[in-house]
Amino acid sequence: MIFPCKIILFLPILLIIIFQNKTQGRTLLLNNNNNNNNYKKLPRPFNNTVSAVFVFGDSTVDSGNNNYINTIAKCDFPPYGRDFSNHVPTGRFTNGRLVTDYLAWYVGIKDFVPPYLDPSLSLDELMTGVSFASGSSGFDPLTAQLVGLMNEGARVIGVAGVPPFGCLPIVITIDSGDALQPRRCIESYSAVAREYNSLLQRLLKTMEIDGTKLFYVDIYSPINDMIQNPIKYGFSEVTMGCCGSGLIEASILCNPKSIVCNNPSNHMFWDAVHPSEATYYNVFKAIRPSIDFAINQL
């Protein structure tokens, strides 16, 4: 079935975001009780007609679907969620919000993108946007078939590149040859990411057809800048996670018995794999021009 409306898709390596442009009004849900609300001071786009946000991907955008799946890739327990609303471990693989939560607020939909598998979701929540992402998931071959998407109404598609893989704490720990000092990004892995991003940008230029706009969303640059210039972003640690030793812990290895750093906002990574809320917020700010571009295409 072809939707009688336009859809914007963000197709990064880790997430897909769908915006639907509808004529009817949208519901703005504000249910955040966290004091960390500096993002709400940001100006939001005027005359915005986005009415829904749908997310697909892995643990970087999973807002709790794995809570309802038989898998060890879970994080619905402390210290995950320690900086989320009411300090609730929602199943997000970080200490607070995800990029997609900030994005949903920015376009005026809701403060948080809930997981699709949550049985308590209302019809309004389902219609205004949910996350289908699942931690530890990978690509299905059908994911790359953009034409099944275009037939469903996708007209503005943003494809994000990949981050500097060599800078993940767990990668540094396992593959650097020296897990403790000095801890540095593994350049060979990050070089592969840069080459991929370059080839991706060239490919996108050849894939556009009439009525469809494809554009690249740069994730590598803002993350790399945070690593190279940590003080600029208020970070004091960019090679180790906040949870546990910060070297290998993630998911069940980061648990209620784990030692946690005093101030997660000083750490670029929450655990040895996933960014902290502060990093997600900085990435969100960096991709705002891409979001604005997508909105202007509607």
PDB file of C-alpha atoms in Angstrom, residues 14-16 55-69 71-76 80 84 89-101 113-118 130-137 251 274 280:
ATOM      1  CA  LEU A  14      22.731   1.976  12.952  1.00  0.00           C
ATOM      2  CA  LEU A  15      19.255   3.422  12.592  1.00  0.00           C
ATOM      3  CA  ILE A  16      16.396   4.316  10.327  1.00  0.00           C
ATOM      4  CA  VAL A  55      13.338   4.025  14.359  1.00  0.00           C
ATOM      5  CA  PHE A  56      15.048   0.829  13.179  1.00  0.00           C
ATOM      6  CA  GLY A  57      18.489  -0.354  14.174  1.00  0.00           C
ATOM      7  CA  ASP A  58      20.616  -1.894  16.918  1.00  0.00           C
ATOM      8  CA  SER A  59      21.505  -1.111  20.529  1.00  0.00           C
ATOM      9  CA  THR A  60      22.447   2.493  19.795  1.00  0.00           C
ATOM     10  CA  VAL A  61      18.767   3.255  19.157  1.00  0.00           C
ATOM     11  CA  ASP A  62      17.011   0.427  21.033  1.00  0.00           C
ATOM     12  CA  SER A  63      14.748   2.133  23.557  1.00  0.00           C
ATOM     13  CA  GLY A  64      13.716  -1.110  25.262  1.00  0.00           C
ATOM     14  CA  ASN A  65      12.578  -3.724  22.748  1.00  0.00           C
ATOM     15  CA  ASN A  66      15.071  -6.255  24.084  1.00  0.00           C
ATOM     16  CA  ASN A  67      13.234  -6.138  27.413  1.00  0.00           C
ATOM     17  CA  TYR A  68      10.591  -8.280  25.708  1.00  0.00           C
ATOM     18  CA  ILE A  69      12.927 -10.593  23.763  1.00  0.00           C
ATOM     19  CA  THR A  71      18.240 -12.486  24.654  1.00  0.00           C
ATOM     20  CA  ILE A  72      21.208 -11.790  26.916  1.00  0.00           C
ATOM     21  CA  ALA A  73      21.619  -8.399  25.228  1.00  0.00           C
ATOM     22  CA  LYS A  74      19.603  -6.566  27.854  1.00  0.00           C
ATOM     23  CA  CYS A  75      20.075  -3.484  29.984  1.00  0.00           C
ATOM     24  CA  ASP A  76      16.779  -3.099  31.845  1.00  0.00           C
ATOM     25  CA  TYR A  80      21.649   1.788  32.947  1.00  0.00           C
ATOM     26  CA  PHE A  84      16.954   8.991  32.542  1.00  0.00           C
ATOM     27  CA  PRO A  89      16.489   1.642  33.414  1.00  0.00           C
ATOM     28  CA  THR A  90      14.265   1.560  30.337  1.00  0.00           C
ATOM     29  CA  GLY A  91      16.335  -0.803  28.211  1.00  0.00           C
ATOM     30  CA  ARG A  92      18.345   1.953  26.537  1.00  0.00           C
ATOM     31  CA  PHE A  93      22.010   0.960  26.382  1.00  0.00           C
ATOM     32  CA  THR A  94      23.196   4.175  27.989  1.00  0.00           C
ATOM     33  CA  ASN A  95      22.722   6.312  31.077  1.00  0.00           C
ATOM     34  CA  GLY A  96      19.963   8.503  29.631  1.00  0.00           C
ATOM     35  CA  ARG A  97      18.524   9.566  26.276  1.00  0.00           C
ATOM     36  CA  LEU A  98      19.413   8.449  22.783  1.00  0.00           C
ATOM     37  CA  VAL A  99      19.907  10.583  19.675  1.00  0.00           C
ATOM     38  CA  THR A 100      16.446   9.539  18.539  1.00  0.00           C
ATOM     39  CA  ASP A 101      14.871  10.825  21.763  1.00  0.00           C
ATOM     40  CA  VAL A 113      10.668   7.296  21.430  1.00  0.00           C
ATOM     41  CA  PRO A 114       9.119   4.223  23.105  1.00  0.00           C
ATOM     42  CA  PRO A 115       9.866   0.605  22.147  1.00  0.00           C
ATOM     43  CA  TYR A 116       7.387  -0.996  19.762  1.00  0.00           C
ATOM     44  CA  LEU A 117       7.150  -4.176  21.849  1.00  0.00           C
ATOM     45  CA  ASP A 118       5.933  -2.365  24.969  1.00  0.00           C
ATOM     46  CA  VAL A 130       8.127   4.015  18.076  1.00  0.00           C
ATOM     47  CA  SER A 131      11.477   2.255  17.910  1.00  0.00           C
ATOM     48  CA  PHE A 132      11.768  -1.149  16.263  1.00  0.00           C
ATOM     49  CA  ALA A 133      15.487  -1.314  17.074  1.00  0.00           C
ATOM     50  CA  SER A 134      16.946  -4.289  18.904  1.00  0.00           C
ATOM     51  CA  GLY A 135      20.314  -4.548  20.626  1.00  0.00           C
ATOM     52  CA  SER A 136      22.797  -6.887  18.891  1.00  0.00           C
ATOM     53  CA  SER A 137      20.702  -6.951  15.724  1.00  0.00           C
ATOM     54  CA  SER A 251      25.012  -5.237  28.864  1.00  0.00           C
ATOM     55  CA  HIS A 274      27.851   2.513  23.839  1.00  0.00           C
ATOM     56  CA  TYR A 280      24.310  11.313  21.939  1.00  0.00           C
TER      57      TYR A 280
END
